[in-house]
Amino acid sequence: MEECPKCKKRYYRDFQIGSVGYQKTQRNCIQKVGGLKCRGKLHDVLLDWDDVLPEPDYSKAEEESTKSDLAICMGTSLQMRPSTSFALRAQHAKKLSLIHI
C-alpha cells in the first residue's frame, strides 16, 4: 500500500511496492484535488522495526482489538510494538491463535 502525504489518498496495489519504512516509492499521486492532480510523492505504509503505528491506524486497531471475539497473529514473534499488545488487549476474545510461518 502507498499513501500520499499531501492529500492522504491510499493506493492498494496488486504488486510489491519495493520499499519498507515509509520510504518514497518514486510514484506520484494522481488523485484529483480541485480539478487538478495532487502530484504528491507517494510513500509506502509498511512498518519497519523502529517505526510507530501512525494515526488513524493506531486508534482504529486499538478500538477493533477490544471488540474482537478471536485474535489471530500470523507470522509474528510478538516483538513489533505496539502491535504486540493488540492481540492481548482483545477483552472479548475467547480465543487467541498464534501462527508462526
mmCIF file with all atom_site columns, N, CA, C and O in Angstrom, residues 48-99:
data_model
loop_
_atom_site.group_PDB
_atom_site.id
_atom_site.type_symbol
_atom_site.label_atom_id
_atom_site.label_alt_id
_atom_site.label_comp_id
_atom_site.label_asym_id
_atom_site.label_entity_id
_atom_site.label_seq_id
_atom_site.pdbx_PDB_ins_code
_atom_site.Cartn_x
_atom_site.Cartn_y
_atom_site.Cartn_z
_atom_site.occupancy
_atom_site.B_iso_or_equiv
_atom_site.pdbx_formal_charge
_atom_site.auth_seq_id
_atom_site.auth_comp_id
_atom_site.auth_asym_id
_atom_site.auth_atom_id
_atom_site.pdbx_PDB_model_num
ATOM 1   N N  . ASP A 1 48 ? 8.662   -0.631  9.619  1.00 0.00 ? 48 ASP A N  1
ATOM 2   C CA . ASP A 1 48 ? 9.936   -1.284  9.893  1.00 0.00 ? 48 ASP A CA 1
ATOM 3   C C  . ASP A 1 48 ? 10.021  -1.454  11.408 1.00 0.00 ? 48 ASP A C  1
ATOM 4   O O  . ASP A 1 48 ? 9.180   -0.945  12.147 1.00 0.00 ? 48 ASP A O  1
ATOM 5   N N  . TRP A 1 49 ? 11.038  -2.121  11.903 1.00 0.00 ? 49 TRP A N  1
ATOM 6   C CA . TRP A 1 49 ? 11.138  -2.443  13.327 1.00 0.00 ? 49 TRP A CA 1
ATOM 7   C C  . TRP A 1 49 ? 10.979  -1.242  14.251 1.00 0.00 ? 49 TRP A C  1
ATOM 8   O O  . TRP A 1 49 ? 10.361  -1.343  15.298 1.00 0.00 ? 49 TRP A O  1
ATOM 9   N N  . ASP A 1 50 ? 11.536  -0.118  13.921 1.00 0.00 ? 50 ASP A N  1
ATOM 10  C CA . ASP A 1 50 ? 11.524  1.028   14.829 1.00 0.00 ? 50 ASP A CA 1
ATOM 11  C C  . ASP A 1 50 ? 10.434  2.047   14.524 1.00 0.00 ? 50 ASP A C  1
ATOM 12  O O  . ASP A 1 50 ? 10.367  3.087   15.177 1.00 0.00 ? 50 ASP A O  1
ATOM 13  N N  . ASP A 1 51 ? 9.581   1.763   13.543 1.00 0.00 ? 51 ASP A N  1
ATOM 14  C CA . ASP A 1 51 ? 8.529   2.708   13.174 1.00 0.00 ? 51 ASP A CA 1
ATOM 15  C C  . ASP A 1 51 ? 7.339   2.600   14.120 1.00 0.00 ? 51 ASP A C  1
ATOM 16  O O  . ASP A 1 51 ? 6.986   1.516   14.583 1.00 0.00 ? 51 ASP A O  1
ATOM 17  N N  . VAL A 1 52 ? 6.708   3.729   14.392 1.00 0.00 ? 52 VAL A N  1
ATOM 18  C CA . VAL A 1 52 ? 5.485   3.737   15.191 1.00 0.00 ? 52 VAL A CA 1
ATOM 19  C C  . VAL A 1 52 ? 4.287   3.559   14.263 1.00 0.00 ? 52 VAL A C  1
ATOM 20  O O  . VAL A 1 52 ? 4.341   3.929   13.088 1.00 0.00 ? 52 VAL A O  1
ATOM 21  N N  . LEU A 1 53 ? 3.223   2.985   14.778 1.00 0.00 ? 53 LEU A N  1
ATOM 22  C CA . LEU A 1 53 ? 1.992   2.840   14.009 1.00 0.00 ? 53 LEU A CA 1
ATOM 23  C C  . LEU A 1 53 ? 1.305   4.201   14.005 1.00 0.00 ? 53 LEU A C  1
ATOM 24  O O  . LEU A 1 53 ? 0.926   4.715   15.058 1.00 0.00 ? 53 LEU A O  1
ATOM 25  N N  . PRO A 1 54 ? 1.153   4.810   12.826 1.00 0.00 ? 54 PRO A N  1
ATOM 26  C CA . PRO A 1 54 ? 0.607   6.171   12.767 1.00 0.00 ? 54 PRO A CA 1
ATOM 27  C C  . PRO A 1 54 ? -0.908  6.217   12.957 1.00 0.00 ? 54 PRO A C  1
ATOM 28  O O  . PRO A 1 54 ? -1.592  5.206   12.836 1.00 0.00 ? 54 PRO A O  1
ATOM 29  N N  . GLU A 1 55 ? -1.398  7.384   13.243 1.00 0.00 ? 55 GLU A N  1
ATOM 30  C CA . GLU A 1 55 ? -2.840  7.632   13.276 1.00 0.00 ? 55 GLU A CA 1
ATOM 31  C C  . GLU A 1 55 ? -3.321  7.781   11.835 1.00 0.00 ? 55 GLU A C  1
ATOM 32  O O  . GLU A 1 55 ? -2.558  8.221   10.997 1.00 0.00 ? 55 GLU A O  1
ATOM 33  N N  . PRO A 1 56 ? -4.516  7.405   11.491 1.00 0.00 ? 56 PRO A N  1
ATOM 34  C CA . PRO A 1 56 ? -5.564  6.879   12.367 1.00 0.00 ? 56 PRO A CA 1
ATOM 35  C C  . PRO A 1 56 ? -5.481  5.369   12.575 1.00 0.00 ? 56 PRO A C  1
ATOM 36  O O  . PRO A 1 56 ? -6.327  4.784   13.234 1.00 0.00 ? 56 PRO A O  1
ATOM 37  N N  . ASP A 1 57 ? -4.473  4.720   12.013 1.00 0.00 ? 57 ASP A N  1
ATOM 38  C CA . ASP A 1 57 ? -4.370  3.266   12.085 1.00 0.00 ? 57 ASP A CA 1
ATOM 39  C C  . ASP A 1 57 ? -4.248  2.759   13.521 1.00 0.00 ? 57 ASP A C  1
ATOM 40  O O  . ASP A 1 57 ? -4.842  1.742   13.882 1.00 0.00 ? 57 ASP A O  1
ATOM 41  N N  . TYR A 1 58 ? -3.474  3.458   14.355 1.00 0.00 ? 58 TYR A N  1
ATOM 42  C CA . TYR A 1 58 ? -3.296  3.020   15.742 1.00 0.00 ? 58 TYR A CA 1
ATOM 43  C C  . TYR A 1 58 ? -4.631  3.019   16.488 1.00 0.00 ? 58 TYR A C  1
ATOM 44  O O  . TYR A 1 58 ? -4.997  2.030   17.128 1.00 0.00 ? 58 TYR A O  1
ATOM 45  N N  . SER A 1 59 ? -5.363  4.110   16.410 1.00 0.00 ? 59 SER A N  1
ATOM 46  C CA . SER A 1 59 ? -6.646  4.214   17.126 1.00 0.00 ? 59 SER A CA 1
ATOM 47  C C  . SER A 1 59 ? -7.646  3.186   16.631 1.00 0.00 ? 59 SER A C  1
ATOM 48  O O  . SER A 1 59 ? -8.369  2.571   17.421 1.00 0.00 ? 59 SER A O  1
ATOM 49  N N  . LYS A 1 60 ? -7.677  2.982   15.318 1.00 0.00 ? 60 LYS A N  1
ATOM 50  C CA . LYS A 1 60 ? -8.601  2.001   14.746 1.00 0.00 ? 60 LYS A CA 1
ATOM 51  C C  . LYS A 1 60 ? -8.240  0.586   15.200 1.00 0.00 ? 60 LYS A C  1
ATOM 52  O O  . LYS A 1 60 ? -9.122  -0.198  15.567 1.00 0.00 ? 60 LYS A O  1
ATOM 53  N N  . ALA A 1 61 ? -6.964  0.236   15.206 1.00 0.00 ? 61 ALA A N  1
ATOM 54  C CA . ALA A 1 61 ? -6.517  -1.083  15.657 1.00 0.00 ? 61 ALA A CA 1
ATOM 55  C C  . ALA A 1 61 ? -6.835  -1.294  17.134 1.00 0.00 ? 61 ALA A C  1
ATOM 56  O O  . ALA A 1 61 ? -7.285  -2.372  17.537 1.00 0.00 ? 61 ALA A O  1
ATOM 57  N N  . GLU A 1 62 ? -6.620  -0.267  17.926 1.00 0.00 ? 62 GLU A N  1
ATOM 58  C CA . GLU A 1 62 ? -6.910  -0.347  19.356 1.00 0.00 ? 62 GLU A CA 1
ATOM 59  C C  . GLU A 1 62 ? -8.404  -0.559  19.587 1.00 0.00 ? 62 GLU A C  1
ATOM 60  O O  . GLU A 1 62 ? -8.814  -1.420  20.371 1.00 0.00 ? 62 GLU A O  1
ATOM 61  N N  . GLU A 1 63 ? -9.226  0.208   18.888 1.00 0.00 ? 63 GLU A N  1
ATOM 62  C CA . GLU A 1 63 ? -10.681 0.107   19.021 1.00 0.00 ? 63 GLU A CA 1
ATOM 63  C C  . GLU A 1 63 ? -11.190 -1.268  18.598 1.00 0.00 ? 63 GLU A C  1
ATOM 64  O O  . GLU A 1 63 ? -11.958 -1.915  19.316 1.00 0.00 ? 63 GLU A O  1
ATOM 65  N N  . GLU A 1 64 ? -10.748 -1.734  17.441 1.00 0.00 ? 64 GLU A N  1
ATOM 66  C CA . GLU A 1 64 ? -11.225 -3.017  16.915 1.00 0.00 ? 64 GLU A CA 1
ATOM 67  C C  . GLU A 1 64 ? -10.732 -4.195  17.749 1.00 0.00 ? 64 GLU A C  1
ATOM 68  O O  . GLU A 1 64 ? -11.447 -5.183  17.912 1.00 0.00 ? 64 GLU A O  1
ATOM 69  N N  . SER A 1 65 ? -9.523  -4.102  18.288 1.00 0.00 ? 65 SER A N  1
ATOM 70  C CA . SER A 1 65 ? -8.991  -5.221  19.070 1.00 0.00 ? 65 SER A CA 1
ATOM 71  C C  . SER A 1 65 ? -9.780  -5.437  20.352 1.00 0.00 ? 65 SER A C  1
ATOM 72  O O  . SER A 1 65 ? -9.910  -6.567  20.821 1.00 0.00 ? 65 SER A O  1
ATOM 73  N N  . THR A 1 66 ? -10.328 -4.385  20.920 1.00 0.00 ? 66 THR A N  1
ATOM 74  C CA . THR A 1 66 ? -11.102 -4.543  22.154 1.00 0.00 ? 66 THR A CA 1
ATOM 75  C C  . THR A 1 66 ? -12.482 -5.144  21.894 1.00 0.00 ? 66 THR A C  1
ATOM 76  O O  . THR A 1 66 ? -13.106 -5.649  22.812 1.00 0.00 ? 66 THR A O  1
ATOM 77  N N  . LYS A 1 67 ? -12.937 -5.133  20.635 1.00 0.00 ? 67 LYS A N  1
ATOM 78  C CA . LYS A 1 67 ? -14.253 -5.672  20.296 1.00 0.00 ? 67 LYS A CA 1
ATOM 79  C C  . LYS A 1 67 ? -14.207 -7.093  19.732 1.00 0.00 ? 67 LYS A C  1
ATOM 80  O O  . LYS A 1 67 ? -15.237 -7.686  19.496 1.00 0.00 ? 67 LYS A O  1
ATOM 81  N N  . SER A 1 68 ? -13.021 -7.633  19.537 1.00 0.00 ? 68 SER A N  1
ATOM 82  C CA . SER A 1 68 ? -12.907 -8.901  18.807 1.00 0.00 ? 68 SER A CA 1
ATOM 83  C C  . SER A 1 68 ? -13.289 -10.122 19.639 1.00 0.00 ? 68 SER A C  1
ATOM 84  O O  . SER A 1 68 ? -13.169 -10.140 20.851 1.00 0.00 ? 68 SER A O  1
ATOM 85  N N  . ASP A 1 69 ? -13.787 -11.145 18.932 1.00 0.00 ? 69 ASP A N  1
ATOM 86  C CA . ASP A 1 69 ? -14.098 -12.431 19.537 1.00 0.00 ? 69 ASP A CA 1
ATOM 87  C C  . ASP A 1 69 ? -12.939 -13.408 19.386 1.00 0.00 ? 69 ASP A C  1
ATOM 88  O O  . ASP A 1 69 ? -12.844 -14.393 20.103 1.00 0.00 ? 69 ASP A O  1
ATOM 89  N N  . LEU A 1 70 ? -12.090 -13.138 18.407 1.00 0.00 ? 70 LEU A N  1
ATOM 90  C CA . LEU A 1 70 ? -10.961 -14.017 18.112 1.00 0.00 ? 70 LEU A CA 1
ATOM 91  C C  . LEU A 1 70 ? -9.780  -13.149 17.718 1.00 0.00 ? 70 LEU A C  1
ATOM 92  O O  . LEU A 1 70 ? -9.916  -12.225 16.915 1.00 0.00 ? 70 LEU A O  1
ATOM 93  N N  . ALA A 1 71 ? -8.625  -13.421 18.267 1.00 0.00 ? 71 ALA A N  1
ATOM 94  C CA . ALA A 1 71 ? -7.401  -12.702 17.909 1.00 0.00 ? 71 ALA A CA 1
ATOM 95  C C  . ALA A 1 71 ? -6.468  -13.676 17.203 1.00 0.00 ? 71 ALA A C  1
ATOM 96  O O  . ALA A 1 71 ? -6.149  -14.731 17.752 1.00 0.00 ? 71 ALA A O  1
ATOM 97  N N  . ILE A 1 72 ? -6.059  -13.334 15.984 1.00 0.00 ? 72 ILE A N  1
ATOM 98  C CA . ILE A 1 72 ? -5.154  -14.173 15.207 1.00 0.00 ? 72 ILE A CA 1
ATOM 99  C C  . ILE A 1 72 ? -3.895  -13.367 14.908 1.00 0.00 ? 72 ILE A C  1
ATOM 100 O O  . ILE A 1 72 ? -3.973  -12.274 14.350 1.00 0.00 ? 72 ILE A O  1
ATOM 101 N N  . CYS A 1 73 ? -2.762  -13.892 15.277 1.00 0.00 ? 73 CYS A N  1
ATOM 102 C CA . CYS A 1 73 ? -1.473  -13.253 14.994 1.00 0.00 ? 73 CYS A CA 1
ATOM 103 C C  . CYS A 1 73 ? -0.711  -14.180 14.057 1.00 0.00 ? 73 CYS A C  1
ATOM 104 O O  . CYS A 1 73 ? -0.347  -15.287 14.441 1.00 0.00 ? 73 CYS A O  1
ATOM 105 N N  . MET A 1 74 ? -0.469  -13.723 12.834 1.00 0.00 ? 74 MET A N  1
ATOM 106 C CA . MET A 1 74 ? 0.196   -14.564 11.840 1.00 0.00 ? 74 MET A CA 1
ATOM 107 C C  . MET A 1 74 ? 1.616   -14.085 11.566 1.00 0.00 ? 74 MET A C  1
ATOM 108 O O  . MET A 1 74 ? 1.841   -12.895 11.394 1.00 0.00 ? 74 MET A O  1
ATOM 109 N N  . GLY A 1 75 ? 2.541   -15.034 11.509 1.00 0.00 ? 75 GLY A N  1
ATOM 110 C CA . GLY A 1 75 ? 3.918   -14.736 11.144 1.00 0.00 ? 75 GLY A CA 1
ATOM 111 C C  . GLY A 1 75 ? 4.582   -13.758 12.083 1.00 0.00 ? 75 GLY A C  1
ATOM 112 O O  . GLY A 1 75 ? 5.281   -12.860 11.650 1.00 0.00 ? 75 GLY A O  1
ATOM 113 N N  . THR A 1 76 ? 4.370   -13.933 13.365 1.00 0.00 ? 76 THR A N  1
ATOM 114 C CA . THR A 1 76 ? 4.859   -12.952 14.312 1.00 0.00 ? 76 THR A CA 1
ATOM 115 C C  . THR A 1 76 ? 5.598   -13.593 15.475 1.00 0.00 ? 76 THR A C  1
ATOM 116 O O  . THR A 1 76 ? 5.316   -14.709 15.869 1.00 0.00 ? 76 THR A O  1
ATOM 117 N N  . SER A 1 77 ? 6.523   -12.871 15.996 1.00 0.00 ? 77 SER A N  1
ATOM 118 C CA . SER A 1 77 ? 7.178   -13.264 17.244 1.00 0.00 ? 77 SER A CA 1
ATOM 119 C C  . SER A 1 77 ? 6.675   -12.364 18.370 1.00 0.00 ? 77 SER A C  1
ATOM 120 O O  . SER A 1 77 ? 7.201   -12.376 19.467 1.00 0.00 ? 77 SER A O  1
ATOM 121 N N  . LEU A 1 78 ? 5.680   -11.547 18.073 1.00 0.00 ? 78 LEU A N  1
ATOM 122 C CA . LEU A 1 78 ? 5.107   -10.579 19.009 1.00 0.00 ? 78 LEU A CA 1
ATOM 123 C C  . LEU A 1 78 ? 6.158   -9.617  19.554 1.00 0.00 ? 78 LEU A C  1
ATOM 124 O O  . LEU A 1 78 ? 6.160   -9.264  20.720 1.00 0.00 ? 78 LEU A O  1
ATOM 125 N N  . GLN A 1 79 ? 7.050   -9.178  18.682 1.00 0.00 ? 79 GLN A N  1
ATOM 126 C CA . GLN A 1 79 ? 8.081   -8.224  19.087 1.00 0.00 ? 79 GLN A CA 1
ATOM 127 C C  . GLN A 1 79 ? 7.891   -6.844  18.459 1.00 0.00 ? 79 GLN A C  1
ATOM 128 O O  . GLN A 1 79 ? 8.601   -5.916  18.816 1.00 0.00 ? 79 GLN A O  1
ATOM 129 N N  . MET A 1 80 ? 6.972   -6.700  17.525 1.00 0.00 ? 80 MET A N  1
ATOM 130 C CA . MET A 1 80 ? 6.727   -5.399  16.887 1.00 0.00 ? 80 MET A CA 1
ATOM 131 C C  . MET A 1 80 ? 5.766   -4.598  17.754 1.00 0.00 ? 80 MET A C  1
ATOM 132 O O  . MET A 1 80 ? 4.581   -4.912  17.823 1.00 0.00 ? 80 MET A O  1
ATOM 133 N N  . ARG A 1 81 ? 6.270   -3.591  18.438 1.00 0.00 ? 81 ARG A N  1
ATOM 134 C CA . ARG A 1 81 ? 5.429   -2.772  19.292 1.00 0.00 ? 81 ARG A CA 1
ATOM 135 C C  . ARG A 1 81 ? 4.896   -1.584  18.506 1.00 0.00 ? 81 ARG A C  1
ATOM 136 O O  . ARG A 1 81 ? 5.612   -1.062  17.682 1.00 0.00 ? 81 ARG A O  1
ATOM 137 N N  . PRO A 1 82 ? 3.665   -1.154  18.687 1.00 0.00 ? 82 PRO A N  1
ATOM 138 C CA . PRO A 1 82 ? 2.711   -1.566  19.710 1.00 0.00 ? 82 PRO A CA 1
ATOM 139 C C  . PRO A 1 82 ? 1.823   -2.733  19.280 1.00 0.00 ? 82 PRO A C  1
ATOM 140 O O  . PRO A 1 82 ? 0.926   -3.128  20.012 1.00 0.00 ? 82 PRO A O  1
ATOM 141 N N  . SER A 1 83 ? 2.045   -3.287  18.111 1.00 0.00 ? 83 SER A N  1
ATOM 142 C CA . SER A 1 83 ? 1.187   -4.351  17.606 1.00 0.00 ? 83 SER A CA 1
ATOM 143 C C  . SER A 1 83 ? 1.098   -5.544  18.538 1.00 0.00 ? 83 SER A C  1
ATOM 144 O O  . SER A 1 83 ? 0.098   -6.255  18.555 1.00 0.00 ? 83 SER A O  1
ATOM 145 N N  . THR A 1 84 ? 2.130   -5.780  19.325 1.00 0.00 ? 84 THR A N  1
ATOM 146 C CA . THR A 1 84 ? 2.134   -6.920  20.238 1.00 0.00 ? 84 THR A CA 1
ATOM 147 C C  . THR A 1 84 ? 0.967   -6.873  21.210 1.00 0.00 ? 84 THR A C  1
ATOM 148 O O  . THR A 1 84 ? 0.421   -7.898  21.577 1.00 0.00 ? 84 THR A O  1
ATOM 149 N N  . SER A 1 85 ? 0.567   -5.697  21.600 1.00 0.00 ? 85 SER A N  1
ATOM 150 C CA . SER A 1 85 ? -0.460  -5.575  22.630 1.00 0.00 ? 85 SER A CA 1
ATOM 151 C C  . SER A 1 85 ? -1.882  -5.707  22.097 1.00 0.00 ? 85 SER A C  1
ATOM 152 O O  . SER A 1 85 ? -2.798  -5.977  22.863 1.00 0.00 ? 85 SER A O  1
ATOM 153 N N  . PHE A 1 86 ? -2.091  -5.524  20.802 1.00 0.00 ? 86 PHE A N  1
ATOM 154 C CA . PHE A 1 86 ? -3.459  -5.564  20.280 1.00 0.00 ? 86 PHE A CA 1
ATOM 155 C C  . PHE A 1 86 ? -4.122  -6.918  20.490 1.00 0.00 ? 86 PHE A C  1
ATOM 156 O O  . PHE A 1 86 ? -5.282  -6.989  20.892 1.00 0.00 ? 86 PHE A O  1
ATOM 157 N N  . ALA A 1 87 ? -3.416  -7.995  20.220 1.00 0.00 ? 87 ALA A N  1
ATOM 158 C CA . ALA A 1 87 ? -3.995  -9.332  20.409 1.00 0.00 ? 87 ALA A CA 1
ATOM 159 C C  . ALA A 1 87 ? -4.291  -9.587  21.884 1.00 0.00 ? 87 ALA A C  1
ATOM 160 O O  . ALA A 1 87 ? -5.297  -10.199 22.228 1.00 0.00 ? 87 ALA A O  1
ATOM 161 N N  . LEU A 1 88 ? -3.430  -9.104  22.749 1.00 0.00 ? 88 LEU A N  1
ATOM 162 C CA . LEU A 1 88 ? -3.620  -9.334  24.173 1.00 0.00 ? 88 LEU A CA 1
ATOM 163 C C  . LEU A 1 88 ? -4.666  -8.406  24.782 1.00 0.00 ? 88 LEU A C  1
ATOM 164 O O  . LEU A 1 88 ? -5.197  -8.668  25.851 1.00 0.00 ? 88 LEU A O  1
ATOM 165 N N  . ARG A 1 89 ? -4.983  -7.314  24.091 1.00 0.00 ? 89 ARG A N  1
ATOM 166 C CA . ARG A 1 89 ? -5.993  -6.357  24.551 1.00 0.00 ? 89 ARG A CA 1
ATOM 167 C C  . ARG A 1 89 ? -7.406  -6.795  24.229 1.00 0.00 ? 89 ARG A C  1
ATOM 168 O O  . ARG A 1 89 ? -8.355  -6.176  24.688 1.00 0.00 ? 89 ARG A O  1
ATOM 169 N N  . ALA A 1 90 ? -7.542  -7.814  23.419 1.00 0.00 ? 90 ALA A N  1
ATOM 170 C CA . ALA A 1 90 ? -8.862  -8.252  22.972 1.00 0.00 ? 90 ALA A CA 1
ATOM 171 C C  . ALA A 1 90 ? -9.657  -8.757  24.173 1.00 0.00 ? 90 ALA A C  1
ATOM 172 O O  . ALA A 1 90 ? -9.652  -9.933  24.493 1.00 0.00 ? 90 ALA A O  1
ATOM 173 N N  . GLN A 1 91 ? -10.332 -7.854  24.840 1.00 0.00 ? 91 GLN A N  1
ATOM 174 C CA . GLN A 1 91 ? -11.032 -8.169  26.092 1.00 0.00 ? 91 GLN A CA 1
ATOM 175 C C  . GLN A 1 91 ? -12.149 -9.189  25.900 1.00 0.00 ? 91 GLN A C  1
ATOM 176 O O  . GLN A 1 91 ? -12.422 -9.980  26.776 1.00 0.00 ? 91 GLN A O  1
ATOM 177 N N  . HIS A 1 92 ? -12.786 -9.157  24.741 1.00 0.00 ? 92 HIS A N  1
ATOM 178 C CA . HIS A 1 92 ? -13.895 -10.070 24.494 1.00 0.00 ? 92 HIS A CA 1
ATOM 179 C C  . HIS A 1 92 ? -13.442 -11.351 23.806 1.00 0.00 ? 92 HIS A C  1
ATOM 180 O O  . HIS A 1 92 ? -14.232 -12.263 23.644 1.00 0.00 ? 92 HIS A O  1
ATOM 181 N N  . ALA A 1 93 ? -12.203 -11.400 23.394 1.00 0.00 ? 93 ALA A N  1
ATOM 182 C CA . ALA A 1 93 ? -11.709 -12.578 22.662 1.00 0.00 ? 93 ALA A CA 1
ATOM 183 C C  . ALA A 1 93 ? -11.676 -13.787 23.572 1.00 0.00 ? 93 ALA A C  1
ATOM 184 O O  . ALA A 1 93 ? -11.098 -13.758 24.639 1.00 0.00 ? 93 ALA A O  1
ATOM 185 N N  . LYS A 1 94 ? -12.323 -14.835 23.122 1.00 0.00 ? 94 LYS A N  1
ATOM 186 C CA . LYS A 1 94 ? -12.319 -16.085 23.865 1.00 0.00 ? 94 LYS A CA 1
ATOM 187 C C  . LYS A 1 94 ? -11.163 -16.947 23.412 1.00 0.00 ? 94 LYS A C  1
ATOM 188 O O  . LYS A 1 94 ? -10.801 -17.893 24.084 1.00 0.00 ? 94 LYS A O  1
ATOM 189 N N  . LYS A 1 95 ? -10.588 -16.600 22.265 1.00 0.00 ? 95 LYS A N  1
ATOM 190 C CA . LYS A 1 95 ? -9.521  -17.409 21.700 1.00 0.00 ? 95 LYS A CA 1
ATOM 191 C C  . LYS A 1 95 ? -8.404  -16.515 21.158 1.00 0.00 ? 95 LYS A C  1
ATOM 192 O O  . LYS A 1 95 ? -8.644  -15.445 20.623 1.00 0.00 ? 95 LYS A O  1
ATOM 193 N N  . LEU A 1 96 ? -7.176  -16.995 21.303 1.00 0.00 ? 96 LEU A N  1
ATOM 194 C CA . LEU A 1 96 ? -6.011  -16.336 20.749 1.00 0.00 ? 96 LEU A CA 1
ATOM 195 C C  . LEU A 1 96 ? -5.236  -17.402 19.986 1.00 0.00 ? 96 LEU A C  1
ATOM 196 O O  . LEU A 1 96 ? -4.924  -18.452 20.533 1.00 0.00 ? 96 LEU A O  1
ATOM 197 N N  . SER A 1 97 ? -4.970  -17.144 18.723 1.00 0.00 ? 97 SER A N  1
ATOM 198 C CA . SER A 1 97 ? -4.248  -18.107 17.890 1.00 0.00 ? 97 SER A CA 1
ATOM 199 C C  . SER A 1 97 ? -2.978  -17.455 17.360 1.00 0.00 ? 97 SER A C  1
ATOM 200 O O  . SER A 1 97 ? -3.027  -16.387 16.754 1.00 0.00 ? 97 SER A O  1
ATOM 201 N N  . LEU A 1 98 ? -1.829  -18.073 17.635 1.00 0.00 ? 98 LEU A N  1
ATOM 202 C CA . LEU A 1 98 ? -0.537  -17.598 17.121 1.00 0.00 ? 98 LEU A CA 1
ATOM 203 C C  . LEU A 1 98 ? -0.080  -18.560 16.029 1.00 0.00 ? 98 LEU A C  1
ATOM 204 O O  . LEU A 1 98 ? 0.023   -19.765 16.279 1.00 0.00 ? 98 LEU A O  1
ATOM 205 N N  . ILE A 1 99 ? 0.180   -18.039 14.849 1.00 0.00 ? 99 ILE A N  1
ATOM 206 C CA . ILE A 1 99 ? 0.608   -18.868 13.726 1.00 0.00 ? 99 ILE A CA 1
ATOM 207 C C  . ILE A 1 99 ? 1.966   -18.379 13.281 1.00 0.00 ? 99 ILE A C  1
ATOM 208 O O  . ILE A 1 99 ? 2.102   -17.277 12.763 1.00 0.00 ? 99 ILE A O  1
#
